[in-house]
Coordinates of C-alpha atoms in Angstrom, one line a residue:
X44 CA 99.0 130.5 98.8
X45 CA 100.3 133.5 100.7
X46 CA 100.4 137.0 99.2
X47 CA 104.2 136.9 99.0
X48 CA 104.2 133.6 97.2
X49 CA 101.6 134.8 94.8
X50 CA 103.6 137.9 94.1
X51 CA 106.7 135.9 93.4
X52 CA 104.8 133.6 91.1
X53 CA 103.5 136.5 89.1
X54 CA 107.0 137.9 88.8
X55 CA 108.3 134.6 87.6
X56 CA 105.6 134.3 85.0
X57 CA 106.3 137.8 83.8
X58 CA 110.0 137.1 83.4
X59 CA 109.1 133.9 81.5
X60 CA 106.8 135.7 79.1
X61 CA 109.4 138.3 78.3
X62 CA 112.0 135.6 77.4
X63 CA 109.6 133.6 75.2
X64 CA 108.1 131.2 77.7
X65 CA 109.5 128.2 79.6
X66 CA 111.8 126.9 76.8
X67 CA 113.6 130.2 76.5
X68 CA 113.5 131.3 80.1
X69 CA 114.5 127.9 81.7
X70 CA 115.9 125.2 79.4
X71 CA 115.7 122.6 82.0
X72 CA 112.0 123.3 82.6
X73 CA 111.5 123.3 78.8
X74 CA 113.0 119.8 78.6
X75 CA 110.8 118.7 81.5
X76 CA 107.7 120.0 79.9
X77 CA 108.6 118.3 76.6
X78 CA 109.1 114.9 78.4
X79 CA 105.8 115.2 80.3
X80 CA 104.0 115.7 77.0
X81 CA 105.9 112.8 75.3
X82 CA 103.9 109.6 74.7
X83 CA 107.0 107.6 75.8
X84 CA 106.6 108.9 79.4
X85 CA 105.2 105.5 80.3
X86 CA 108.7 104.0 79.8
X87 CA 110.7 103.7 83.0
X88 CA 113.8 105.4 81.6
X89 CA 111.9 108.4 80.3
X90 CA 110.0 108.7 83.6
X91 CA 113.3 108.7 85.6
X92 CA 114.6 111.4 83.2
X93 CA 111.6 113.5 84.0
X94 CA 112.1 112.9 87.7
X95 CA 115.7 114.1 87.6
X96 CA 114.8 117.2 85.6
X97 CA 111.9 118.0 88.0
X98 CA 114.2 117.6 91.0
X99 CA 116.7 120.0 89.3
X100 CA 113.9 122.5 88.6
X101 CA 112.6 122.3 92.2
X102 CA 116.0 122.8 93.8
X103 CA 117.0 125.6 91.4
X104 CA 113.8 127.6 92.2
X105 CA 114.3 127.1 95.9
X106 CA 117.8 128.4 95.6
X107 CA 116.8 131.6 93.8
X108 CA 113.8 132.1 96.2
X109 CA 111.0 131.4 93.8
X110 CA 109.3 129.0 96.2
X111 CA 105.9 129.1 94.4
X112 CA 107.5 127.8 91.2
X113 CA 109.4 125.1 93.1
X114 CA 106.3 123.6 94.8
X115 CA 104.2 123.9 91.6
X116 CA 106.8 122.1 89.6
X117 CA 107.0 119.3 92.2
X118 CA 103.2 119.0 92.3
X119 CA 102.6 119.2 88.5
X120 CA 105.3 116.7 87.6
X121 CA 104.2 114.2 90.4
X122 CA 100.6 114.3 89.1
X123 CA 101.8 113.9 85.5
X124 CA 104.0 110.9 86.3
X125 CA 101.1 109.2 88.1
X126 CA 98.3 110.0 85.6
X127 CA 100.3 109.8 82.4
X128 CA 103.0 107.2 83.0
X129 CA 101.6 105.2 85.9
X130 CA 105.1 105.0 87.4
X131 CA 104.3 105.0 91.1
X132 CA 107.8 104.2 92.3
X133 CA 109.2 107.1 90.3
X134 CA 106.5 109.5 91.4
X135 CA 106.9 108.5 95.1
X136 CA 110.4 109.9 95.1
X137 CA 109.2 113.3 93.8
X138 CA 106.3 113.3 96.3
X139 CA 108.8 113.0 99.1
X140 CA 110.6 116.0 97.6
X141 CA 107.4 117.9 97.4
X142 CA 106.5 117.5 101.1
X143 CA 110.1 118.4 102.1
X144 CA 110.0 121.6 100.0
X145 CA 106.5 122.6 101.3
X146 CA 107.9 122.5 104.8
X147 CA 111.3 124.0 103.9
X148 CA 109.8 127.0 102.1
X149 CA 107.0 127.5 104.8
X150 CA 104.3 127.2 102.2
X151 CA 101.0 127.7 103.9
X152 CA 98.4 124.9 103.9
X153 CA 95.2 126.2 102.4
X154 CA 92.1 124.8 100.6
X155 CA 93.9 124.8 97.3
X156 CA 96.8 122.6 98.5
X157 CA 94.4 120.2 100.3
X158 CA 92.6 119.8 96.9
X159 CA 96.0 119.1 95.3
X160 CA 96.8 116.4 97.9
X161 CA 93.4 114.9 97.1
X162 CA 94.2 114.7 93.4
X163 CA 97.6 113.2 94.1
X164 CA 96.1 110.6 96.4
X165 CA 93.5 109.7 93.7
X166 CA 96.1 109.4 91.0
X167 CA 98.4 107.4 93.2
X168 CA 95.8 104.8 94.1
X169 CA 94.6 104.6 90.4
X170 CA 98.2 104.1 89.2
X171 CA 98.8 101.5 91.9
X172 CA 95.7 99.5 91.1
X173 CA 96.3 99.8 87.4
X174 CA 99.6 98.0 87.5
X175 CA 98.8 94.3 87.2
X176 CA 102.4 93.2 86.9
X177 CA 103.5 94.7 90.3
X178 CA 104.7 92.2 92.9
X179 CA 102.9 92.0 96.2
X180 CA 106.1 93.1 98.0
X181 CA 106.5 96.2 95.9
X182 CA 102.8 97.1 96.2
X183 CA 103.1 96.8 100.0
X184 CA 106.2 99.0 100.0
X185 CA 104.5 101.7 97.9
X186 CA 101.4 101.6 100.1
X187 CA 103.6 102.2 103.2
X188 CA 105.5 105.0 101.4
X189 CA 102.2 106.7 100.6
X190 CA 101.2 106.4 104.2
X191 CA 104.4 108.2 105.3
X192 CA 103.7 110.9 102.6
X193 CA 100.2 111.5 103.9
X194 CA 101.4 111.6 107.5
X195 CA 104.0 114.1 106.7
X196 CA 101.4 116.1 104.8
X197 CA 99.2 116.1 107.9
X198 CA 102.1 117.3 110.0
X199 CA 102.7 120.1 107.5
X200 CA 99.1 121.1 107.6
X201 CA 99.3 121.3 111.4
X202 CA 102.5 123.3 111.4
X203 CA 101.6 125.7 108.5
X204 CA 97.8 125.6 108.4
X205 CA 95.0 127.2 110.4
X206 CA 93.6 124.1 112.0
X207 CA 95.0 122.6 115.2
X208 CA 96.0 118.9 114.8
X209 CA 95.9 119.3 111.0
X210 CA 93.5 120.0 108.2
X211 CA 90.3 117.9 108.2
X212 CA 90.8 117.1 104.5
X213 CA 94.2 115.6 105.2
X214 CA 92.8 113.5 108.1
X215 CA 90.1 112.2 105.7
X216 CA 92.7 111.2 103.2
X217 CA 94.7 109.4 105.9
X218 CA 91.6 107.6 107.2
X219 CA 90.7 106.3 103.7
X220 CA 94.3 105.1 103.1
X221 CA 94.7 103.4 106.4
X222 CA 91.5 101.5 106.0
X223 CA 92.3 100.5 102.4
X224 CA 95.7 99.3 103.6
X225 CA 94.1 97.2 106.3
X226 CA 92.2 95.4 103.5
X227 CA 95.3 94.9 101.3
X228 CA 96.9 91.5 101.6
X229 CA 100.2 92.9 100.4
X230 CA 100.4 95.1 103.5
X231 CA 99.0 92.9 106.3
X232 CA 100.0 89.4 105.2
X233 CA 103.1 87.5 106.2
X234 CA 103.3 89.4 109.5
X235 CA 104.6 92.5 107.8
X236 CA 105.3 95.6 110.0
X237 CA 103.4 98.8 109.6
X238 CA 106.5 100.8 109.2
X239 CA 110.1 100.0 108.4
X240 CA 111.5 100.9 111.8
X241 CA 109.2 98.2 113.4
X242 CA 110.6 95.3 111.5
X243 CA 111.5 93.4 114.7
X244 CA 108.4 94.1 116.8
X245 CA 106.8 90.7 115.9
X246 CA 103.4 92.2 114.9
X247 CA 101.1 89.6 113.3
X248 CA 99.0 90.3 110.2
X249 CA 95.9 90.6 112.3
X250 CA 97.5 93.1 114.6
X251 CA 98.7 95.2 111.7
X252 CA 95.2 95.3 110.2
X253 CA 93.7 96.2 113.6
X254 CA 96.2 99.0 114.2
X255 CA 95.5 100.4 110.7
X256 CA 91.8 100.4 111.3
X257 CA 92.3 102.0 114.7
X258 CA 94.3 104.8 113.0
X259 CA 91.6 105.1 110.3
X260 CA 88.7 105.7 112.6
X261 CA 90.8 108.1 114.6
X262 CA 91.5 110.2 111.5
X263 CA 87.8 110.0 110.4
X264 CA 86.9 111.4 113.8
X265 CA 89.4 114.2 113.5
X266 CA 87.9 114.9 110.0
X267 CA 84.4 114.9 111.5
X268 CA 83.3 112.1 109.1
X269 CA 80.8 110.4 111.4
X270 CA 79.1 108.8 108.3
X271 CA 82.4 107.1 107.3
X272 CA 82.9 105.7 110.8
X273 CA 79.4 104.2 110.8
X274 CA 79.8 102.8 107.3
X275 CA 83.0 101.0 108.3
X276 CA 81.5 99.7 111.6
X277 CA 78.4 98.4 109.8
X278 CA 80.7 96.2 107.7
X279 CA 82.3 94.5 110.7
X280 CA 80.8 91.4 112.5
X281 CA 79.2 91.8 115.9
X282 CA 80.6 90.5 119.1
X283 CA 80.7 86.8 119.7
X284 CA 79.7 85.1 123.0
X285 CA 83.3 84.7 124.0
X286 CA 84.0 88.5 123.4
X287 CA 81.0 89.5 125.5
X288 CA 81.4 86.9 128.3
X289 CA 82.0 88.3 131.8
X290 CA 85.7 88.4 132.7
X291 CA 86.8 87.5 129.2
X292 CA 90.5 87.7 128.5
X293 CA 90.3 87.9 124.7
X294 CA 90.2 91.3 123.0
X295 CA 86.7 92.7 122.5
X296 CA 85.0 92.7 119.1
X297 CA 86.8 94.9 116.7
X298 CA 83.6 96.8 116.0
X299 CA 83.2 97.7 119.7
X300 CA 86.8 98.6 120.1
X301 CA 86.8 100.9 117.1
X302 CA 83.5 102.6 118.3
X303 CA 85.1 103.3 121.7
X304 CA 88.3 104.7 120.1
X305 CA 86.3 107.0 117.7
X306 CA 84.1 108.3 120.5
X307 CA 87.1 109.0 122.7
X308 CA 88.9 110.9 119.9
X309 CA 85.7 113.0 119.3
X310 CA 85.5 113.8 123.0
X311 CA 89.2 114.6 123.2
X312 CA 88.9 117.3 120.5
X313 CA 85.7 118.6 122.3
X314 CA 83.3 117.5 119.5
X315 CA 80.5 116.5 121.8
X316 CA 77.9 116.8 119.1
X317 CA 79.8 114.4 116.9
X318 CA 80.3 111.9 119.7
X319 CA 76.6 112.1 120.6
X320 CA 75.6 111.6 117.0
X321 CA 77.9 108.6 116.6
X322 CA 76.7 106.8 119.7
X323 CA 73.0 107.5 118.8
X324 CA 73.4 106.3 115.2
X325 CA 75.3 103.2 116.4
X326 CA 72.5 102.2 118.8
X327 CA 69.9 102.8 116.1
X328 CA 71.6 101.3 113.0
X329 CA 74.4 99.0 114.0
X330 CA 73.9 97.5 117.5
X331 CA 72.6 93.9 117.6
X332 CA 70.9 94.4 121.0
X333 CA 68.1 96.9 121.9
X334 CA 68.9 99.8 124.2
X335 CA 66.7 98.5 127.1
X336 CA 68.5 95.2 127.2
X337 CA 71.9 97.0 127.1
X338 CA 71.0 99.2 130.0
X339 CA 69.7 96.3 132.1
X340 CA 72.8 94.2 131.3
X341 CA 75.2 97.0 132.2
X342 CA 74.0 97.1 135.7
X343 CA 73.3 93.4 136.2
X344 CA 76.4 91.7 137.5
X345 CA 74.8 88.2 137.4
X346 CA 73.9 87.8 133.7
X347 CA 77.3 86.5 132.7
X348 CA 78.0 89.3 130.2
X349 CA 80.7 92.0 130.3
X350 CA 79.7 95.7 130.2
X351 CA 79.0 96.8 126.6
X352 CA 81.1 99.3 124.8
X353 CA 78.2 101.2 123.4
X354 CA 76.7 101.8 126.9
X355 CA 80.1 102.9 128.2
X356 CA 80.4 105.4 125.3
X357 CA 76.8 106.5 125.8
X358 CA 77.4 107.2 129.5
X359 CA 80.8 108.8 128.9
X360 CA 79.2 111.3 126.5
X361 CA 76.4 112.2 128.9
X362 CA 78.9 112.7 131.7
X363 CA 81.0 115.0 129.6
X364 CA 77.9 117.1 128.8
X365 CA 77.6 117.9 132.5
X366 CA 79.9 120.2 134.5
X367 CA 83.2 119.7 136.2
X368 CA 81.3 118.5 139.4
X369 CA 80.7 115.1 137.7
X370 CA 84.4 114.3 137.9
X371 CA 83.6 111.5 140.6
X372 CA 81.2 110.0 138.2
X373 CA 83.8 110.0 135.4
X374 CA 86.3 108.3 137.6
X375 CA 83.8 105.7 138.7
X376 CA 82.9 105.0 135.1
X377 CA 86.5 104.4 134.2
X378 CA 87.0 102.2 137.2
X379 CA 83.9 100.2 136.4
X380 CA 84.9 99.7 132.8
X381 CA 88.6 99.4 133.4
X382 CA 88.8 95.7 133.1
X383 CA 87.2 95.8 129.7
X384 CA 89.5 98.6 128.5
X385 CA 92.5 96.5 129.5
X386 CA 91.6 93.9 126.9
X387 CA 91.8 96.3 123.9
X388 CA 94.7 96.0 121.5
X389 CA 96.3 99.4 122.1
X390 CA 95.7 100.1 125.8
X391 CA 98.2 103.0 125.9
X392 CA 96.3 104.9 123.2
X393 CA 93.0 104.5 125.1
X394 CA 94.6 105.5 128.3
X395 CA 96.0 108.6 126.7
X396 CA 92.5 109.6 125.4
X397 CA 90.8 109.0 128.8
X398 CA 93.5 111.2 130.4
X399 CA 92.9 113.9 127.8
X400 CA 89.2 113.8 128.4
X401 CA 89.7 114.0 132.2
X402 CA 91.8 117.1 131.8
X403 CA 89.5 118.8 129.3
X404 CA 86.2 118.3 131.0
X405 CA 87.0 117.7 134.6
X406 CA 90.3 119.5 135.3
X407 CA 91.9 116.2 136.2
X408 CA 95.6 116.9 135.6
X409 CA 97.8 114.0 134.5
X410 CA 101.5 113.6 135.1
X411 CA 103.7 115.8 132.8
X412 CA 104.9 112.7 130.9
X413 CA 101.4 111.7 130.1
X414 CA 100.5 115.2 129.1
X415 CA 103.4 115.2 126.5
X416 CA 102.3 111.8 125.2
X417 CA 98.7 113.0 124.7
X418 CA 99.8 116.1 122.8
X419 CA 102.2 114.2 120.6
X420 CA 99.6 111.6 119.8
X421 CA 97.0 114.2 118.9
X422 CA 99.4 116.1 116.7
X423 CA 100.3 112.8 115.0
X424 CA 96.9 111.8 114.2
X425 CA 98.1 110.2 116.3
X426 CA 95.3 107.4 135.1
X427 CA 92.1 105.6 136.0
X428 CA 91.4 106.9 139.4
X429 CA 88.6 105.1 141.2
X430 CA 86.4 106.3 144.1
X431 CA 83.2 105.2 145.8
X432 CA 79.9 106.1 144.3
X433 CA 76.3 105.9 145.4
X434 CA 74.5 103.3 143.1
X435 CA 71.5 105.6 143.2
X436 CA 73.5 108.2 141.2
X437 CA 74.2 105.5 138.6
X438 CA 70.5 104.6 138.4
X439 CA 69.5 108.2 138.0
X440 CA 72.0 108.7 135.2
X441 CA 70.8 105.6 133.4
X442 CA 67.2 106.8 133.7
X443 CA 68.2 110.2 132.3
X444 CA 69.7 108.5 129.3
X445 CA 66.4 107.2 128.2
X446 CA 65.6 110.3 126.3
X447 CA 69.1 111.5 125.6
X448 CA 70.5 108.7 123.4

């Protein structure tokens, strides 16, 4: 909370104490407090009355310039509606009001507000899971509404916080929610779209789940939660023979695709240590094949297997640890692995990350349109040039990886 907001809040509390508290100072707030303490709050009609009173209190305080009281009322009432009444649909309307008021009043994103979002998220999920009579359609709708709320919260933390691309705690909440949604049949079954505006895009249930998991690992990477990424990857099956066959046209194993996406996000935000740790831990704890076999297979064009994602990620990290002079090696690596990258589910996202990495580490400038796409994608979170290369350089780098990964 800013100093000005804290000062306004103290002034409002002082005025309230002089007039005998909330009931005397603000009759509407007094009625709201009474409803929130009423045992009948679990009834839908009572919950809606509380919603309307809270909206009135919020707008009145915004109008008189008492922004701290406005956002506090929205937060406290939302939390009470979730934890005391369990009315998720009612509370979701006030949560939408909360995020709008936070942005409208230019309330700063700080550790206190991130903790508040965490409590709201926990209460929302508990209320949603606690309603055994809710239809699958309504549950899916409320899950998507909460996704939109958290995404708007992330944008607010980016606009009015101190961390570029958004607060890590907000990214962590989004990562958890996206992954939970990918496991929820009410969200991914019956070919339901991820968001309302994509109703006609023809996404299948599997594609929706994969997209959600891709978003999840991206947010985990932005939150620097390497442990969470590894835990999720461990729970996924390894690649099949079809997925690792040379020249395969099917998508790669989801585990491999998510690893590549997570590593690229970490490199794009210049978290080399996190990328190195993720690859090393994957090789040690998740990969089904030993490192020596992976190295040999990556260079062997006659073994009938496609290049492995973990070796590509390992080499990419090592190249980024070098200086800008290794740009030709970076371009060669992308060209060599390009056919495999073309089989992933969201090729444009991967292309945007490789372009960002090329710009950050090797001063390879992309077209202006691609630059805008990269920045927009990173804020929302969320060309393969080829040239000749001496195979001896490749062998030397592979040998150098022996002690590095």
